mmCIF file of C-alpha atoms and ligand atoms in Angstrom:
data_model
loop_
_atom_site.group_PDB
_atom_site.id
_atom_site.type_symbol
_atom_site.label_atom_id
_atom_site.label_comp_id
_atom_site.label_asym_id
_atom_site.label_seq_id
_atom_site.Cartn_x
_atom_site.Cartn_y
_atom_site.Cartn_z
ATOM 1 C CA UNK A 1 -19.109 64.988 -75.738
ATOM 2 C CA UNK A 2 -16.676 66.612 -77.873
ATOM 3 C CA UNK A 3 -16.851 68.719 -80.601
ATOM 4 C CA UNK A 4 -15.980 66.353 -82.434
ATOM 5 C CA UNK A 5 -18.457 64.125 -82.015
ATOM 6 C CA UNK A 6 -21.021 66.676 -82.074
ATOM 7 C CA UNK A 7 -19.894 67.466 -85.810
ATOM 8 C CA UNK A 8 -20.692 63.520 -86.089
ATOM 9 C CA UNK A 9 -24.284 64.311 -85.189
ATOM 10 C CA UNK A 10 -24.734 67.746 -87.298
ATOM 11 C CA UNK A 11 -23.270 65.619 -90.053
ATOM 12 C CA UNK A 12 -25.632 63.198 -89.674
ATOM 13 C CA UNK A 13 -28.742 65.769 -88.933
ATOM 14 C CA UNK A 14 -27.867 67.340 -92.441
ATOM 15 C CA UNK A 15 -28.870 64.511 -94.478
ATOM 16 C CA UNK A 16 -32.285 64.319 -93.254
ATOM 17 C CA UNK A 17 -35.482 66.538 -93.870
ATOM 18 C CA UNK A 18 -37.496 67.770 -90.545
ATOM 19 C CA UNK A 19 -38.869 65.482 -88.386
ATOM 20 C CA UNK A 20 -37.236 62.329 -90.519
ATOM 21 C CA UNK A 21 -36.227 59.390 -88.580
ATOM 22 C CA UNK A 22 -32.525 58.192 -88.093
ATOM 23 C CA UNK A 23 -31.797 54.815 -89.975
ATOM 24 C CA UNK A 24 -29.829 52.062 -89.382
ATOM 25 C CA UNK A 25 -27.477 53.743 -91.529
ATOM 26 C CA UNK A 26 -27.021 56.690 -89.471
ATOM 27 C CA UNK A 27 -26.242 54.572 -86.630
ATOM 28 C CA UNK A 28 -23.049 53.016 -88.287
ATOM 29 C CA UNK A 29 -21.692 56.360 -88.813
ATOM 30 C CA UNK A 30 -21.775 57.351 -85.020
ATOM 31 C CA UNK A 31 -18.484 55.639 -84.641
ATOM 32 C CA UNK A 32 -17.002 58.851 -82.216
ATOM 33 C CA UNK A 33 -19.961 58.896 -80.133
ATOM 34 C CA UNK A 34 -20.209 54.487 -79.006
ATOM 35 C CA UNK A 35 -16.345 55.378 -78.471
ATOM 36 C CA UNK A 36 -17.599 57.693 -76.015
ATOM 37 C CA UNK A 37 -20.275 55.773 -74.803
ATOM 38 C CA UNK A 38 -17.677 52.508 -74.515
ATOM 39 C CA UNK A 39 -15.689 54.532 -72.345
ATOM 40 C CA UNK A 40 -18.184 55.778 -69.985
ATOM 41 C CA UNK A 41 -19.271 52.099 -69.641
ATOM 42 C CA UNK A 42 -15.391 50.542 -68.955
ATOM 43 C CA UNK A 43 -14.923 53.370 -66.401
ATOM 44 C CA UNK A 44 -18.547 53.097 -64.270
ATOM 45 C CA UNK A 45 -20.008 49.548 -65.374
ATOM 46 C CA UNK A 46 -23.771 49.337 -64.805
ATOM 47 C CA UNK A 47 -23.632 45.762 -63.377
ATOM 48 C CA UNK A 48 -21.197 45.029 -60.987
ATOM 49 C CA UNK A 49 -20.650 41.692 -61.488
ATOM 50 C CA UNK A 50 -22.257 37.969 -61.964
ATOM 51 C CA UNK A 51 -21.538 34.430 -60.628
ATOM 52 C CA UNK A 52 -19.750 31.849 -62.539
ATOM 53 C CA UNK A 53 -19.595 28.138 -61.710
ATOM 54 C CA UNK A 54 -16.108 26.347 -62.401
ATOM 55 C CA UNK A 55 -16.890 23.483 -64.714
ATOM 56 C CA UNK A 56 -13.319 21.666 -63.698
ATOM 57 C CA UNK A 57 -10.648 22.919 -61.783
ATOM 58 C CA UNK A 58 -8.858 25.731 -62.456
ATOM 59 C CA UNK A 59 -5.576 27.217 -61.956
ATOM 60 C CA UNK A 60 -5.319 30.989 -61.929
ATOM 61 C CA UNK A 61 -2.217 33.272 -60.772
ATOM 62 C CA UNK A 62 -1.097 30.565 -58.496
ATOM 63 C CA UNK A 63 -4.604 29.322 -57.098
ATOM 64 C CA UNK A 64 -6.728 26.177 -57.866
ATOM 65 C CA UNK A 65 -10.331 26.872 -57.948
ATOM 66 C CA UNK A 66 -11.897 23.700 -57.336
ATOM 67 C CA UNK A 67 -14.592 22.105 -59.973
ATOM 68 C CA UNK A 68 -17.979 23.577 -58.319
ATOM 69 C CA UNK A 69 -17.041 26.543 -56.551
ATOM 70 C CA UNK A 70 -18.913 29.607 -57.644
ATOM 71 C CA UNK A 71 -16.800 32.312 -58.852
ATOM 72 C CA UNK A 72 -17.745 36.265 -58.857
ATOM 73 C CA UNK A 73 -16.315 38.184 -61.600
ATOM 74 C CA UNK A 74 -16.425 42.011 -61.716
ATOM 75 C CA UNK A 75 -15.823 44.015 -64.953
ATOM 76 C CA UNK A 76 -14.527 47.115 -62.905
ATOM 77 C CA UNK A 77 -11.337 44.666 -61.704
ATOM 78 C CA UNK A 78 -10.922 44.049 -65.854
ATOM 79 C CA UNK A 79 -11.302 47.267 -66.898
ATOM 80 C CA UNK A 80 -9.573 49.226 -64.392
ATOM 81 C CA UNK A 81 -6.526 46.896 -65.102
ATOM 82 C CA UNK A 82 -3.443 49.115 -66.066
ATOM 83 C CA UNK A 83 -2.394 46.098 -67.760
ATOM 84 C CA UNK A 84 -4.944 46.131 -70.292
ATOM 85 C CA UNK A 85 -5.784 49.924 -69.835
ATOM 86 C CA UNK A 86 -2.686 52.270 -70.053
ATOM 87 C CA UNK A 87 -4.044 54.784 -67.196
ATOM 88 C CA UNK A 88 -7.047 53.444 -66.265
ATOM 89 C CA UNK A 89 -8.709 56.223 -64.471
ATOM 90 C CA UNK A 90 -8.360 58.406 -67.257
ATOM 91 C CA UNK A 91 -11.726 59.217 -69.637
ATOM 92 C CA UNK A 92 -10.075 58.165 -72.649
ATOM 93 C CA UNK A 93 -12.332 57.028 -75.432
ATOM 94 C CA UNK A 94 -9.883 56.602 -78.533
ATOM 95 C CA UNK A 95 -9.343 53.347 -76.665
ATOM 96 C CA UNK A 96 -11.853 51.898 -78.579
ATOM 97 C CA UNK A 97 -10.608 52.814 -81.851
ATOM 98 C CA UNK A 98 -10.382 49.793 -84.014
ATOM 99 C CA UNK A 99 -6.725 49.415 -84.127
ATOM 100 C CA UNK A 100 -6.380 49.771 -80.192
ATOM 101 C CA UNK A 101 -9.365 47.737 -79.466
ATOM 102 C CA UNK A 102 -8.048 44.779 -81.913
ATOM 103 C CA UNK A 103 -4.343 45.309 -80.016
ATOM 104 C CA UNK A 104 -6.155 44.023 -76.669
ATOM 105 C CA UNK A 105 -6.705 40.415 -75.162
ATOM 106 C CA UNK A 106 -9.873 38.745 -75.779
ATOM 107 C CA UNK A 107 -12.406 39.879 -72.826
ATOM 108 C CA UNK A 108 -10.824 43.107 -72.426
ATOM 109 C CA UNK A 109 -14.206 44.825 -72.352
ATOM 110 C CA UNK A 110 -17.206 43.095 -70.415
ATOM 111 C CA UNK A 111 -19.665 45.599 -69.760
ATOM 112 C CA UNK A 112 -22.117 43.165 -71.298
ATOM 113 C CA UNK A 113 -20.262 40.502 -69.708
ATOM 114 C CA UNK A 114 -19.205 37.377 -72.338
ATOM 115 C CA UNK A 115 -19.534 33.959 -73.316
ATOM 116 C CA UNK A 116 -22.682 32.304 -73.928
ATOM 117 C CA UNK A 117 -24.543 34.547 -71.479
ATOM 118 C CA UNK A 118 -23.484 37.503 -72.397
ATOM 119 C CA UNK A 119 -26.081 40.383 -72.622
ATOM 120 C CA UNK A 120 -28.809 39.320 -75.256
ATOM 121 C CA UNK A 121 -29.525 42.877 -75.563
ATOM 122 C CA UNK A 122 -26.375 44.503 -76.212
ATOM 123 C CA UNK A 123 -27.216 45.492 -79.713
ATOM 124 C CA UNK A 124 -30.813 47.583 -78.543
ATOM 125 C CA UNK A 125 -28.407 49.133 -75.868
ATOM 126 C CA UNK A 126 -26.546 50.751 -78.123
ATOM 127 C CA UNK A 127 -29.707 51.636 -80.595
ATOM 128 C CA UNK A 128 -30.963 53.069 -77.355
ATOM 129 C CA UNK A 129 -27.495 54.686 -76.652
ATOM 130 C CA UNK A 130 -26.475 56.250 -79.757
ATOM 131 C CA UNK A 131 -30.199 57.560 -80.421
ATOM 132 C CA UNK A 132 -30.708 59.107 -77.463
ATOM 133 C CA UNK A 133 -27.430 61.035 -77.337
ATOM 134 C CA UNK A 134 -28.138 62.233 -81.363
ATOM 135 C CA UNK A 135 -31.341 63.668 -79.755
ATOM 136 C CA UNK A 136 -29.979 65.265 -76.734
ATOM 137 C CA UNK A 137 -26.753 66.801 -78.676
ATOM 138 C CA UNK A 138 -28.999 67.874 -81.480
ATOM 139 C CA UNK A 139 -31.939 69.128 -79.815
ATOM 140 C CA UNK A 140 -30.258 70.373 -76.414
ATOM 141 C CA UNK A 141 -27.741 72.488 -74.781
ATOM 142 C CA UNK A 142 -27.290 71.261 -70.881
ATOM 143 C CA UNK A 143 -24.863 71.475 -68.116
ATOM 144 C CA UNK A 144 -24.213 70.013 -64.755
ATOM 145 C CA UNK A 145 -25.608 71.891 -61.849
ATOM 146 C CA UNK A 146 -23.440 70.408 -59.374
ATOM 147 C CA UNK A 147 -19.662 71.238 -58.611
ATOM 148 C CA UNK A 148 -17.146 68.865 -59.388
ATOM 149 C CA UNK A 149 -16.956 67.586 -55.913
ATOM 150 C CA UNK A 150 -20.516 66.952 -56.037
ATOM 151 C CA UNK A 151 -20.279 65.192 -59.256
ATOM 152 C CA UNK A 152 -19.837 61.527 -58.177
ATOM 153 C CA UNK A 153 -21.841 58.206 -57.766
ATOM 154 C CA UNK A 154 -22.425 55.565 -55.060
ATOM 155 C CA UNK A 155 -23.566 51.724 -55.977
ATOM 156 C CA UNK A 156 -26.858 50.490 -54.829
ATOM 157 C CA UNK A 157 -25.836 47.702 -56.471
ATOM 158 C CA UNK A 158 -26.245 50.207 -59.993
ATOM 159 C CA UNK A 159 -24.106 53.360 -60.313
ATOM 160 C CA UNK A 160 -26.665 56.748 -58.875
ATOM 161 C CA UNK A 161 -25.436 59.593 -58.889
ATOM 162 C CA UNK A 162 -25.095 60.874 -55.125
ATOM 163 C CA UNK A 163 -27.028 64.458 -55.989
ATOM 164 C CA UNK A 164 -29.273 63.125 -59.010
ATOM 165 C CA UNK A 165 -27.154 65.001 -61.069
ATOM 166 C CA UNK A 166 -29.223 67.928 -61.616
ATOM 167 C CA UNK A 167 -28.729 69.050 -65.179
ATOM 168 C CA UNK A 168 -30.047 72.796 -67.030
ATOM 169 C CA UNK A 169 -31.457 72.598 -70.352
ATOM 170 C CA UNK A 170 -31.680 74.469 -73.317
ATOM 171 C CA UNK A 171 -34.387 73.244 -76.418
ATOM 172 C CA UNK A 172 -32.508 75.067 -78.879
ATOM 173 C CA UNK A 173 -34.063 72.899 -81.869
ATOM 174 C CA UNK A 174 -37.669 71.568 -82.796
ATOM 175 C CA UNK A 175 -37.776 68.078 -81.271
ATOM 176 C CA UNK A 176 -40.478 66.179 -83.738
ATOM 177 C CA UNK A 177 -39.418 62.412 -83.923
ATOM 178 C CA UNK A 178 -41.338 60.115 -86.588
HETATM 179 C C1 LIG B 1 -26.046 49.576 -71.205
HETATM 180 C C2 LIG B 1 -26.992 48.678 -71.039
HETATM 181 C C3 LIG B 1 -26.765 47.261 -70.533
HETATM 182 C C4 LIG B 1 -25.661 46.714 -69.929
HETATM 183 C C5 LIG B 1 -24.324 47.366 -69.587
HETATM 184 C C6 LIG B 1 -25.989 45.318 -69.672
HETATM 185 C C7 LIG B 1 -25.120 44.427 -69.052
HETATM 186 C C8 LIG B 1 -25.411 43.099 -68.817
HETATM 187 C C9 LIG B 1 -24.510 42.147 -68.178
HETATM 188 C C10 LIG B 1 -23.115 42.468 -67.638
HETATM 189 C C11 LIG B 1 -25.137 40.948 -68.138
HETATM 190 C C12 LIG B 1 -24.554 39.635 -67.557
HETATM 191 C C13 LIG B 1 -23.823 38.929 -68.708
HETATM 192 C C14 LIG B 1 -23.009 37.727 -68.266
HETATM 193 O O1 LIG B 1 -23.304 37.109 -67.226
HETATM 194 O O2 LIG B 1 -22.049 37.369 -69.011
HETATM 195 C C15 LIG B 1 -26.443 41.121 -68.742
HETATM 196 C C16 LIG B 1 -27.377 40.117 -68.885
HETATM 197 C C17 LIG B 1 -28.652 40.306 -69.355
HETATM 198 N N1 LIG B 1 -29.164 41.475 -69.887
HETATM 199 FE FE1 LIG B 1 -28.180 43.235 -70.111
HETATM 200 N N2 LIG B 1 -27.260 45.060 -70.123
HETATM 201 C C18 LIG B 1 -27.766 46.214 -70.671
HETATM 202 C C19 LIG B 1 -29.004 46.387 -71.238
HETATM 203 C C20 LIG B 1 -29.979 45.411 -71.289
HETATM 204 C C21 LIG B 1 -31.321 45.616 -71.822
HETATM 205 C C22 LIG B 1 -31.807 46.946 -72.434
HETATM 206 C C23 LIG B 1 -31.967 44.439 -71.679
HETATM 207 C C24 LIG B 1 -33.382 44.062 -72.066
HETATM 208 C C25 LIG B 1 -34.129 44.764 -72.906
HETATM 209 C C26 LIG B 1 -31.059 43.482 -71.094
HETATM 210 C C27 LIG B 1 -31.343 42.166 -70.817
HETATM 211 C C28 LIG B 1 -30.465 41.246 -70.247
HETATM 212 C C29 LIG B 1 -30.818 39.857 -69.939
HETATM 213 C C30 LIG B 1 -32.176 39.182 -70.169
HETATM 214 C C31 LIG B 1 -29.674 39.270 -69.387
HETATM 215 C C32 LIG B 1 -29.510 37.822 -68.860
HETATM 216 C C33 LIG B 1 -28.895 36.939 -69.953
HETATM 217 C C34 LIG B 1 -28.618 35.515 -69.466
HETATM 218 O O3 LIG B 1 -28.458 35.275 -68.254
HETATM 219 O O4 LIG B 1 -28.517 34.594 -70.322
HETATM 220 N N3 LIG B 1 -29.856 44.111 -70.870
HETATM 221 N N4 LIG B 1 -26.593 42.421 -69.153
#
């Protein structure tokens, strides 16, 4: 998190009395922070991948994939496409600012994979997302225990981080959620 979108949180934090609980509102305005959290999900998607089943025939980049074949997809092959993604491996969440995010082909981002069975609950994700982070930036000071080196992640199939990813943290303000 930067410090800029900690100032999104502190803004946020000022409007409310002690202990008062965010609003729907409050969500819209943590546009910095789902940029953040977009970004995080394009570069390490939680699910690897689903099957598909080809409805008719399909050409694609020079191969016919014949009506009935099951077909894998796998967002990291999307969104580590420098074709789509101007330096892929680079933490980079402005990418999802509206006029970039408009500026890319349909199905750019599949995290929550797309079409008609896409994630049913990709709205309470980011509920879940954005209101846990307002707590933890609010309420906590942390940092990583582990070295750089240290700091990486295997898939068993879902992204763990190879140490836990030991954290240290600070209550620096009273936590009382309605
Ligand atoms: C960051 C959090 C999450 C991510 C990245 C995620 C991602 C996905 C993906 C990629 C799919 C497959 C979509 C497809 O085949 O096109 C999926 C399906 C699904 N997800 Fe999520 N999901 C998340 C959170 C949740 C939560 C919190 C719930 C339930 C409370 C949930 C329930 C489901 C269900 C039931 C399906 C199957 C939908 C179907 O087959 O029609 N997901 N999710």
């Amino acid at each position: 998190m930067t410090a800029t979108t900690h100032a999104e949180h502190e803004e946020i934090a000022k409007s409310k009395q002690d202990g008062e609980a965010l609003t729907w509102e409050d969500l819209t305005k943590m546009k910095l922070t789902w940029r953040v959290a977009q970004e995080t999900l394009r570069m390490v998607p939680p699910i690897f991948g689903s099957f598909r089943r080809a409805l008719e025939d399909i050409e694609f980049d020079g191969y016919v994939i014949p009506k009935g074949w099951q077909v894998f997809w796998a967002p990291c092959v999307t969104h580590m496409d420098p074709g789509i993604y101007h330096e892929p491996t680079k933490f980079e969440p402005s990418r999802f600012d509206n006029h970039a995010a408009a500026a890319r082909p349909p199905y750019s981002f599949v995290a929550f994979g797309g079409g008609p069975r896409i994630c049913p609950a990709m709205e309470l994700a980011r509920v879940e997302t954005l209101v846990t982070m307002h707590y933890l930036v609010r309420h906590f000071r942390w940092r990583l225990c582990c070295g750089e080196k240290d700091n990486t992640f295997v898939r068993d199939p879902l992204p763990s981080p190879v140490n836990g990813l030991p954290v240290e943290l600070d209550h620096i303000a009273p936590l009382r959620c309605s």
